[in-house]
Amino acid sequence: MRGFKFGLAVAISSTMILAGCSSSDSKDGGSKVMHALGKDEKVTIKVMYYDERSFFQQYGNLFYSKFPNVDIEVITNQGIYGEGKDPEKEFNKLIEEQKPDVLMLDINRYEKMAEEGKLLALDAVIKQDKFDIENISPAITDILRSKGNGTLYGLSPSFQSEVLMFNRDLFEQNGIEVPRDQMSWSEVLDLAKRFPISGEEDKRIFGFFQNNYGQTSVYQFASMIARTEKLSAVDPESLKVTINTDDWKKIFQTSIDALNSKAMNSTQPENNNMQQTMGDYLKRDYFVSGRAAMTIGSFYLLDQFKQAKDQIKDYKPFNWEMVTVPVDPKNPDITTGFGIYELYAINAQSTVQRAAWEFIKYLNSDEFAKIISRSTQQLLSRTSYIKDKDGHNFEAFYKLKADTDLYKGYEKIPQNFYQVFNQIVDEEMKLVVESKKSLDEVLPTIQTRGQEAMDKAIAESKVKKVTEGTSTQEIDAVKATTEPAE
């Protein structure tokens, strides 16, 4: 069924040819990769998405206006999540039972399915249809090719990225040079420390603002720096905690110094009013409210500037600009603040691959990007449509190359490890901040306690996997072999 049709008033001609190729052979003499859909041919494709209603609002209705003979059945993937469920197992079950033609994937599933031969390679049909991917950000196509071992198996109409935003007015008022692209964290924090720290805490300005929705911990900020420098607290292959190192010590010291300098916020105002308005929420963001010189922000922050004008009484707009996020000096062209979370690929087992390709092709077309650029709050893969009426330069969002190995292998780390480990680090770092212990004293302790937490999480994970459909006696036997010896 066509689902929810909301009668979008989009002036799109529906009298186009569905296939992007002629009847002649390609220049290299080979046969066509895909045959054209017949003029009156009716086809139904199954598309995986979060929710049927939002799918038709965002994509389906626009696609229908262009392809009236292609019907869409939405296969929702919400059921793969929930307490006691293994998302990976449920995802595979969904594909096996529902057989969607178009798969919505994250980058990890994309890489895995491409390696297993479960996705249709797109390079040949892209060439056949002369589909323009040159104007799609190379940051996107590069990472998708990398994850596909050199082959393109999917496309994404949007991406997420971070930038370093700064308040030009505050920099000029204080006679400080503005940030530039590809600075290191040390350089950013040195700039932040040049701003005055005098004045009442709830009124003064800050050199750097971290939106933490509460209190910034040493580990929270240190993790941000560590991610930039591709430093991990855990080796995902051996599942060994690796935090007792000189590199981690340096990062922790940088984080402690930044918080102690008062150049950045350690807390945000608490909301004691249960009837909090949007204006109250926005005022808690020191950068949006004009009280911070710099912050790390994503594209959604632009919408908050617009809302602040309407929601904050006597709001004073300021001149804001952006440069690239801080980088690792050893790899200044790489960013770890880039992600693709909604990419589309074709099931290699699909029997309607041409119609499935037309859907993916349209979602990633110049025409579609032009239409949704008027209302979307997403960063579009066709970056020429990323703009605002004030003429800001958004190149910083896509100037750097994506880190293709970010989080590689991290799916092997038990999910129940992170919360325990974070608590351990926060407890030990609190002793350092209070001058009760040194970093040299707490790092070995963190590593030991962290490894104990990891071993326990691994054991619990093994028990959980075995207990599905297993008797009580068998469970007890598994526990006996997996619980760490005291």
Coordinates of C-alpha atoms in Angstrom, one line a residue:
M1 CA 0.0 0.0 0.0
R2 CA 1.1 3.5 -0.5
G3 CA 1.0 4.3 3.2
F4 CA 0.6 7.9 4.3
K5 CA 0.2 10.4 1.5
F6 CA 0.1 13.9 2.8
G7 CA -0.4 15.6 -0.6
L8 CA 2.8 17.5 -0.6
A9 CA 2.5 20.4 -3.0
V10 CA 5.8 19.8 -4.8
A11 CA 6.1 21.0 -8.3
I12 CA 7.8 18.0 -9.8
S13 CA 7.0 16.6 -13.2
S14 CA 6.0 12.9 -13.2
T15 CA 6.5 12.4 -16.9
M16 CA 10.1 11.3 -16.8
I17 CA 11.7 8.1 -18.0
L18 CA 12.2 5.8 -15.1
A19 CA 15.5 4.3 -16.3
G20 CA 18.5 6.4 -16.9
C21 CA 19.9 4.5 -19.9
S22 CA 19.1 4.0 -23.5
S23 CA 18.7 0.7 -25.4
S24 CA 22.2 0.8 -26.9
D25 CA 25.2 -0.9 -25.4
S26 CA 27.7 0.9 -23.2
K27 CA 30.9 2.3 -24.7
D28 CA 33.0 -0.6 -23.6
G29 CA 30.8 -3.0 -25.6
G30 CA 29.3 -4.7 -22.6
S31 CA 25.6 -5.3 -22.0
K32 CA 23.5 -3.1 -19.8
V33 CA 23.8 -3.7 -16.1
M34 CA 20.1 -3.1 -15.5
H35 CA 17.2 -3.1 -17.8
A36 CA 14.9 -0.1 -17.9
L37 CA 11.6 -0.2 -16.1
G38 CA 8.7 -0.4 -18.6
K39 CA 6.7 2.7 -19.1
D40 CA 3.6 1.2 -17.6
E41 CA 5.3 -1.4 -15.4
K42 CA 4.1 -1.5 -11.8
V43 CA 6.6 -2.5 -9.2
T44 CA 6.6 -2.8 -5.4
I45 CA 9.8 -2.3 -3.4
K46 CA 10.3 -3.0 0.3
V47 CA 12.3 -0.3 2.0
M48 CA 13.7 -0.6 5.5
Y49 CA 13.2 2.4 7.7
Y50 CA 12.6 3.4 11.3
D51 CA 9.0 4.4 11.0
E52 CA 6.4 4.3 8.2
R53 CA 4.9 7.7 8.9
S54 CA 8.2 9.6 9.0
F55 CA 9.4 7.7 6.0
F56 CA 6.6 9.0 3.8
Q57 CA 6.9 12.5 5.2
Q58 CA 10.6 12.7 4.5
Y59 CA 11.1 10.5 1.4
G60 CA 8.1 8.5 0.2
N61 CA 5.7 11.2 -1.0
L62 CA 8.4 13.0 -3.0
F63 CA 9.5 9.7 -4.6
Y64 CA 5.9 8.9 -5.5
S65 CA 5.4 12.1 -7.3
K66 CA 8.4 11.2 -9.4
F67 CA 7.7 7.5 -9.8
P68 CA 3.9 6.9 -9.6
N69 CA 4.2 3.3 -10.8
V70 CA 6.6 2.2 -8.0
D71 CA 4.8 1.3 -4.8
I72 CA 6.6 1.2 -1.5
E73 CA 6.1 -1.1 1.5
V74 CA 8.0 0.1 4.5
I75 CA 9.7 -2.5 6.7
T76 CA 10.2 -0.9 10.1
N77 CA 13.3 -1.9 12.1
Q78 CA 12.2 -0.7 15.5
G79 CA 11.5 -4.2 16.6
I80 CA 15.2 -5.2 16.6
Y81 CA 15.8 -3.1 19.7
G82 CA 14.5 -3.7 23.3
E83 CA 15.4 -5.3 26.6
G84 CA 16.8 -8.8 26.2
K85 CA 17.1 -8.5 22.4
D86 CA 20.3 -9.0 20.4
P87 CA 20.0 -6.2 17.8
E88 CA 22.3 -8.0 15.4
K89 CA 20.5 -11.2 15.5
E90 CA 17.1 -9.5 15.2
F91 CA 18.4 -7.5 12.3
N92 CA 19.5 -10.6 10.4
K93 CA 16.1 -12.2 11.2
L94 CA 14.3 -9.2 9.8
I95 CA 16.1 -9.4 6.5
E96 CA 15.6 -13.1 6.3
E97 CA 11.9 -13.0 7.0
Q98 CA 10.8 -9.7 5.3
K99 CA 13.4 -9.6 2.5
P100 CA 13.6 -5.8 2.1
D101 CA 14.9 -4.6 -1.2
V102 CA 16.4 -1.4 0.1
L103 CA 18.4 -1.6 3.3
M104 CA 18.9 1.2 5.7
L105 CA 22.3 0.6 7.4
D106 CA 24.8 2.2 9.7
I107 CA 28.4 2.1 8.6
N108 CA 29.3 -1.0 10.6
R109 CA 26.5 -3.1 9.2
Y110 CA 27.3 -1.8 5.7
E111 CA 30.9 -2.9 6.0
K112 CA 29.9 -6.3 7.3
M113 CA 27.3 -7.0 4.7
A114 CA 29.5 -5.8 1.9
E115 CA 32.2 -8.2 3.0
E116 CA 29.7 -11.0 3.2
G117 CA 28.5 -10.4 -0.4
K118 CA 25.0 -9.4 0.7
L119 CA 24.9 -6.0 -1.0
L120 CA 24.7 -5.1 -4.7
A121 CA 27.7 -3.2 -6.0
L122 CA 26.7 0.1 -7.5
D123 CA 29.7 1.3 -9.5
A124 CA 28.6 -0.3 -12.8
V125 CA 25.0 1.0 -12.7
I126 CA 26.2 4.5 -11.6
K127 CA 28.4 4.5 -14.7
Q128 CA 25.6 3.1 -16.9
D129 CA 23.1 5.7 -15.8
K130 CA 25.8 8.5 -15.8
F131 CA 24.6 9.3 -12.3
D132 CA 26.5 12.3 -10.9
I133 CA 28.4 11.4 -7.7
E134 CA 31.2 13.9 -8.4
N135 CA 29.2 16.6 -6.5
I136 CA 28.6 14.3 -3.5
S137 CA 31.1 15.1 -0.7
P138 CA 34.3 13.0 -1.2
A139 CA 34.3 12.6 2.6
I140 CA 31.2 10.4 2.1
T141 CA 32.1 8.4 -1.0
D142 CA 35.7 7.8 0.3
I143 CA 34.6 6.2 3.5
L144 CA 31.9 4.1 1.8
R145 CA 34.4 2.9 -0.7
S146 CA 36.9 2.2 2.0
K147 CA 34.4 0.1 4.0
G148 CA 33.5 -1.7 0.7
N149 CA 37.1 -2.6 0.0
G150 CA 37.2 -0.2 -2.9
T151 CA 33.7 -0.8 -4.2
L152 CA 30.7 1.4 -3.7
Y153 CA 27.7 -0.5 -2.2
G154 CA 25.5 2.3 -0.9
L155 CA 24.9 6.0 -0.8
S156 CA 23.7 8.4 1.9
P157 CA 21.8 11.6 1.3
S158 CA 23.1 13.2 4.5
F159 CA 25.8 13.0 7.1
Q160 CA 26.7 14.3 10.5
S161 CA 29.8 16.3 11.3
E162 CA 31.2 18.6 14.0
V163 CA 32.9 22.0 13.7
L164 CA 34.6 24.5 16.1
M165 CA 32.2 27.4 16.3
F166 CA 33.4 30.7 17.6
N167 CA 31.9 34.1 18.6
R168 CA 33.8 36.6 16.5
D169 CA 32.5 39.5 18.5
L170 CA 34.0 38.2 21.8
F171 CA 37.4 37.6 20.1
E172 CA 37.5 41.1 18.6
Q173 CA 36.3 42.8 21.9
N174 CA 39.2 41.1 23.7
G175 CA 41.8 41.6 21.1
I176 CA 42.4 37.9 20.5
E177 CA 43.0 36.4 17.1
V178 CA 40.2 34.1 15.9
P179 CA 40.5 30.4 15.5
R180 CA 41.7 28.8 12.2
D181 CA 41.2 25.4 10.6
Q182 CA 43.1 22.3 11.8
M183 CA 44.1 23.6 15.2
S184 CA 45.2 21.1 17.8
W185 CA 43.3 20.8 21.2
S186 CA 46.3 22.4 22.9
E187 CA 46.0 25.4 20.6
V188 CA 42.3 25.7 21.1
L189 CA 42.6 25.6 24.9
D190 CA 45.5 28.1 24.8
L191 CA 43.1 30.5 23.0
A192 CA 40.4 29.8 25.5
K193 CA 42.7 30.7 28.4
R194 CA 43.3 34.2 27.0
F195 CA 39.8 35.3 27.8
P196 CA 39.2 37.0 31.2
I197 CA 37.8 34.8 34.0
S198 CA 36.7 37.6 36.3
G199 CA 33.1 38.1 37.2
E200 CA 30.3 36.1 38.7
E201 CA 30.1 32.5 37.5
D202 CA 26.5 32.9 36.2
K203 CA 27.3 36.0 34.3
R204 CA 30.9 36.0 33.1
I205 CA 32.1 34.7 29.7
F206 CA 34.0 31.5 29.1
G207 CA 36.8 30.8 26.6
F208 CA 35.3 27.4 25.8
F209 CA 31.9 25.8 26.4
Q210 CA 31.2 22.1 26.6
N211 CA 27.5 21.3 26.4
N212 CA 27.4 18.6 29.0
Y213 CA 23.8 18.9 30.2
G214 CA 25.1 18.8 33.8
Q215 CA 28.7 18.6 35.0
T216 CA 31.8 18.1 32.9
S217 CA 34.1 15.4 34.3
V218 CA 37.8 15.1 33.7
Y219 CA 37.3 11.8 31.8
Q220 CA 34.4 13.2 29.7
F221 CA 36.6 16.0 28.3
A222 CA 39.7 13.8 28.1
S223 CA 37.7 11.3 26.0
M224 CA 36.9 14.0 23.5
I225 CA 40.6 14.8 23.1
A226 CA 41.6 11.1 23.0
R227 CA 39.1 10.4 20.3
T228 CA 40.7 13.2 18.2
E229 CA 44.1 11.6 18.7
K230 CA 42.7 8.1 18.0
L231 CA 43.6 7.0 21.5
S232 CA 41.5 4.3 23.1
A233 CA 41.2 3.1 26.7
V234 CA 40.5 -0.4 25.5
D235 CA 42.0 -2.6 22.8
P236 CA 38.9 -3.9 21.0
E237 CA 40.8 -7.0 19.7
S238 CA 42.4 -8.2 22.9
L239 CA 39.7 -6.6 25.2
K240 CA 42.5 -5.3 27.4
V241 CA 42.3 -2.0 29.2
T242 CA 45.1 0.2 28.0
I243 CA 44.8 3.5 29.9
N244 CA 48.0 3.4 32.0
T245 CA 50.2 5.1 29.3
D246 CA 52.1 8.3 28.9
D247 CA 49.7 9.4 26.2
W248 CA 46.7 9.0 28.4
K249 CA 48.5 10.7 31.3
K250 CA 49.2 13.7 29.1
I251 CA 45.6 14.0 27.9
F252 CA 44.3 13.7 31.5
Q253 CA 46.6 16.4 32.6
T254 CA 45.4 18.6 29.7
S255 CA 41.8 18.0 30.8
I256 CA 42.5 18.8 34.4
D257 CA 44.4 22.0 33.6
A258 CA 41.6 23.2 31.3
L259 CA 39.0 22.7 34.0
N260 CA 41.1 24.2 36.7
S261 CA 41.9 27.3 34.6
K262 CA 38.2 28.2 34.6
A263 CA 38.6 29.0 30.9
M264 CA 35.9 26.4 30.2
N265 CA 32.8 25.6 32.1
S266 CA 32.7 22.7 34.6
T267 CA 29.0 22.9 35.2
Q268 CA 25.8 24.3 33.6
P269 CA 23.0 26.1 35.5
E270 CA 20.6 23.5 37.0
N271 CA 17.0 23.6 35.9
N272 CA 14.9 23.8 39.1
N273 CA 11.8 24.7 37.2
M274 CA 9.7 21.8 36.1
Q275 CA 7.9 24.1 33.6
Q276 CA 11.1 24.8 31.7
T277 CA 10.6 26.7 28.5
M278 CA 12.6 26.5 25.3
G279 CA 14.1 29.8 26.2
D280 CA 15.3 28.5 29.6
Y281 CA 16.9 25.5 27.8
L282 CA 18.7 27.8 25.3
K283 CA 20.0 30.1 28.0
R284 CA 21.8 27.1 29.6
D285 CA 23.8 26.9 26.4
Y286 CA 26.5 29.5 27.1
F287 CA 27.6 29.7 23.4
V288 CA 24.1 30.2 22.0
S289 CA 23.4 32.8 24.7
G290 CA 26.6 34.7 23.8
R291 CA 28.6 33.9 26.9
A292 CA 31.2 31.6 25.4
A293 CA 33.9 32.2 22.8
M294 CA 34.1 28.7 21.4
T295 CA 32.3 25.4 21.4
I296 CA 32.1 22.1 19.4
G297 CA 28.9 22.1 17.6
S298 CA 26.9 20.2 14.9
F299 CA 24.5 21.4 12.3
Y300 CA 21.5 21.4 14.7
L301 CA 23.1 24.3 16.6
L302 CA 22.2 26.6 13.7
D303 CA 18.5 26.0 14.3
Q304 CA 19.1 26.9 18.0
F305 CA 20.4 30.3 17.0
K306 CA 17.1 30.9 15.1
Q307 CA 15.1 29.7 18.1
A308 CA 17.0 31.9 20.5
K309 CA 15.8 35.1 18.7
D310 CA 12.2 34.1 19.4
Q311 CA 12.5 32.3 22.7
I312 CA 15.0 34.4 24.7
K313 CA 13.8 37.8 25.9
D314 CA 16.1 40.7 24.8
Y315 CA 18.3 38.2 23.0
K316 CA 21.3 39.8 21.4
P317 CA 22.5 38.0 18.2
F318 CA 26.2 37.9 17.6
N319 CA 28.6 37.2 14.7
W320 CA 29.4 33.5 14.8
E321 CA 31.7 31.6 12.4
M322 CA 33.1 28.1 12.2
V323 CA 36.4 26.3 11.5
T324 CA 37.2 22.6 11.5
V325 CA 37.2 20.7 14.7
P326 CA 40.5 20.3 16.5
V327 CA 42.7 17.7 14.8
D328 CA 45.6 15.4 15.7
P329 CA 48.8 17.2 14.6
K330 CA 50.1 13.9 13.3
N331 CA 47.0 13.6 11.0
P332 CA 45.8 17.2 10.3
D333 CA 43.6 16.2 7.4
I334 CA 41.6 13.6 9.3
T335 CA 38.5 14.2 11.5
T336 CA 36.9 11.8 14.0
G337 CA 33.9 14.0 14.2
F338 CA 32.3 12.8 11.0
G339 CA 29.6 10.1 10.8
I340 CA 27.1 8.4 8.4
Y341 CA 24.2 7.0 10.2
E342 CA 21.6 6.5 7.5
L343 CA 22.9 5.0 4.3
Y344 CA 21.0 3.0 1.8
A345 CA 22.1 -0.1 -0.1
I346 CA 20.4 -2.8 -2.2
N347 CA 19.8 -6.3 -1.0
A348 CA 21.8 -8.5 -3.4
Q349 CA 18.9 -11.0 -3.3
S350 CA 16.3 -8.4 -4.4
T351 CA 14.3 -9.3 -7.5
V352 CA 13.5 -5.7 -8.2
Q353 CA 16.9 -4.2 -8.2
R354 CA 16.2 -1.6 -10.9
A355 CA 13.3 -0.1 -8.9
A356 CA 15.4 -0.3 -5.7
W357 CA 18.2 1.6 -7.5
E358 CA 15.8 4.3 -8.7
F359 CA 14.8 4.9 -5.1
I360 CA 18.4 5.2 -3.9
K361 CA 19.4 7.3 -6.9
Y362 CA 16.5 9.7 -6.3
L363 CA 17.3 10.1 -2.6
N364 CA 20.9 11.0 -3.6
S365 CA 20.1 13.2 -6.6
D366 CA 20.7 16.8 -7.1
E367 CA 16.9 17.3 -7.6
F368 CA 16.0 15.8 -4.2
A369 CA 18.8 17.7 -2.4
K370 CA 17.5 21.0 -3.9
I371 CA 14.0 20.3 -2.7
I372 CA 14.7 19.3 0.9
S373 CA 17.5 21.9 1.4
R374 CA 14.7 24.5 1.9
S375 CA 13.5 22.8 5.1
T376 CA 15.9 20.1 6.3
Q377 CA 18.1 20.4 9.5
Q378 CA 20.5 17.8 8.1
L379 CA 23.9 18.2 6.4
L380 CA 23.3 17.2 2.8
S381 CA 25.8 15.0 1.0
R382 CA 25.5 17.3 -2.0
T383 CA 27.3 20.1 -0.1
S384 CA 26.5 22.8 -2.6
Y385 CA 23.0 22.9 -0.9
I386 CA 24.4 23.5 2.6
K387 CA 23.8 27.2 3.1
D388 CA 21.8 29.7 5.0
K389 CA 20.4 33.1 4.2
D390 CA 23.2 34.9 6.2
G391 CA 25.9 33.5 3.8
H392 CA 27.9 31.5 6.4
N393 CA 30.7 29.3 5.0
F394 CA 29.9 25.7 5.9
E395 CA 33.0 24.2 4.3
A396 CA 34.4 23.3 7.8
F397 CA 31.7 20.6 8.1
Y398 CA 33.1 18.6 5.2
K399 CA 36.7 20.0 4.6
L400 CA 38.4 17.1 6.4
K401 CA 38.6 13.5 5.5
A402 CA 36.6 11.0 7.6
D403 CA 38.6 8.5 9.8
T404 CA 37.7 5.2 8.1
D405 CA 38.9 3.2 11.1
L406 CA 37.0 5.0 13.8
Y407 CA 35.4 2.6 16.3
K408 CA 36.6 -0.4 14.2
G409 CA 36.1 -3.5 16.3
Y410 CA 34.3 -1.7 19.1
E411 CA 31.2 -3.9 18.6
K412 CA 33.2 -6.6 20.3
I413 CA 33.3 -4.7 23.6
P414 CA 30.4 -5.7 25.9
Q415 CA 27.9 -2.8 26.3
N416 CA 27.6 -3.3 30.0
F417 CA 31.3 -2.4 30.5
Y418 CA 31.2 1.3 29.6
Q419 CA 29.0 2.6 32.5
V420 CA 31.1 0.7 35.1
F421 CA 34.3 1.8 33.6
N422 CA 33.2 5.5 33.4
Q423 CA 32.3 5.4 37.1
I424 CA 35.7 3.9 37.9
V425 CA 37.6 6.6 36.1
D426 CA 35.5 9.4 37.5
E427 CA 36.1 8.1 41.1
E428 CA 39.8 8.0 40.6
M429 CA 40.1 11.3 38.8
K430 CA 38.1 13.0 41.6
L431 CA 41.0 12.1 43.9
V432 CA 43.5 13.8 41.5
V433 CA 41.4 16.9 41.2
E434 CA 41.1 17.1 45.0
S435 CA 45.0 16.7 45.2
K436 CA 44.6 13.5 47.2
K437 CA 46.5 11.4 44.6
S438 CA 48.6 11.9 41.6
L439 CA 48.0 10.7 38.0
D440 CA 50.9 8.3 38.4
E441 CA 49.1 6.8 41.4
V442 CA 45.6 6.5 39.9
L443 CA 46.3 5.3 36.3
P444 CA 47.6 1.8 37.4
T445 CA 44.5 1.5 39.7
I446 CA 42.2 2.5 36.9
Q447 CA 43.7 -0.1 34.6
T448 CA 43.5 -2.9 37.2
R449 CA 39.9 -2.0 38.2
G450 CA 39.0 -1.5 34.6
Q451 CA 40.3 -4.9 33.5
E452 CA 38.4 -6.5 36.3
A453 CA 35.2 -4.8 35.1
M454 CA 36.0 -5.9 31.5
D455 CA 36.5 -9.5 32.5
K456 CA 33.2 -9.5 34.5
A457 CA 31.4 -7.9 31.5
I458 CA 32.8 -10.6 29.1
A459 CA 31.6 -13.4 31.5
E460 CA 28.2 -11.9 31.8
S461 CA 27.9 -11.5 28.1
K462 CA 28.8 -15.1 27.5
V463 CA 26.2 -16.2 30.0
K464 CA 23.5 -14.0 28.4
K465 CA 24.2 -15.5 25.0
V466 CA 24.0 -19.1 26.2
T467 CA 20.9 -18.6 28.4
E468 CA 18.7 -17.9 25.5
G469 CA 16.6 -21.1 25.4
T470 CA 18.8 -22.9 27.9
S471 CA 17.9 -24.8 31.0
T472 CA 18.7 -23.6 34.6
Q473 CA 21.2 -26.5 35.0
E474 CA 23.0 -25.6 31.8
I475 CA 23.1 -21.9 32.8
D476 CA 24.7 -22.8 36.2
A477 CA 27.3 -24.9 34.3
V478 CA 28.2 -22.0 32.1
K479 CA 28.4 -19.6 35.0
A480 CA 30.8 -21.9 36.7
T481 CA 33.2 -21.8 33.7
T482 CA 32.9 -18.1 33.0
E483 CA 33.0 -16.3 36.4
P484 CA 36.4 -14.9 37.2
A485 CA 38.3 -16.7 40.0
E486 CA 38.5 -14.8 43.3

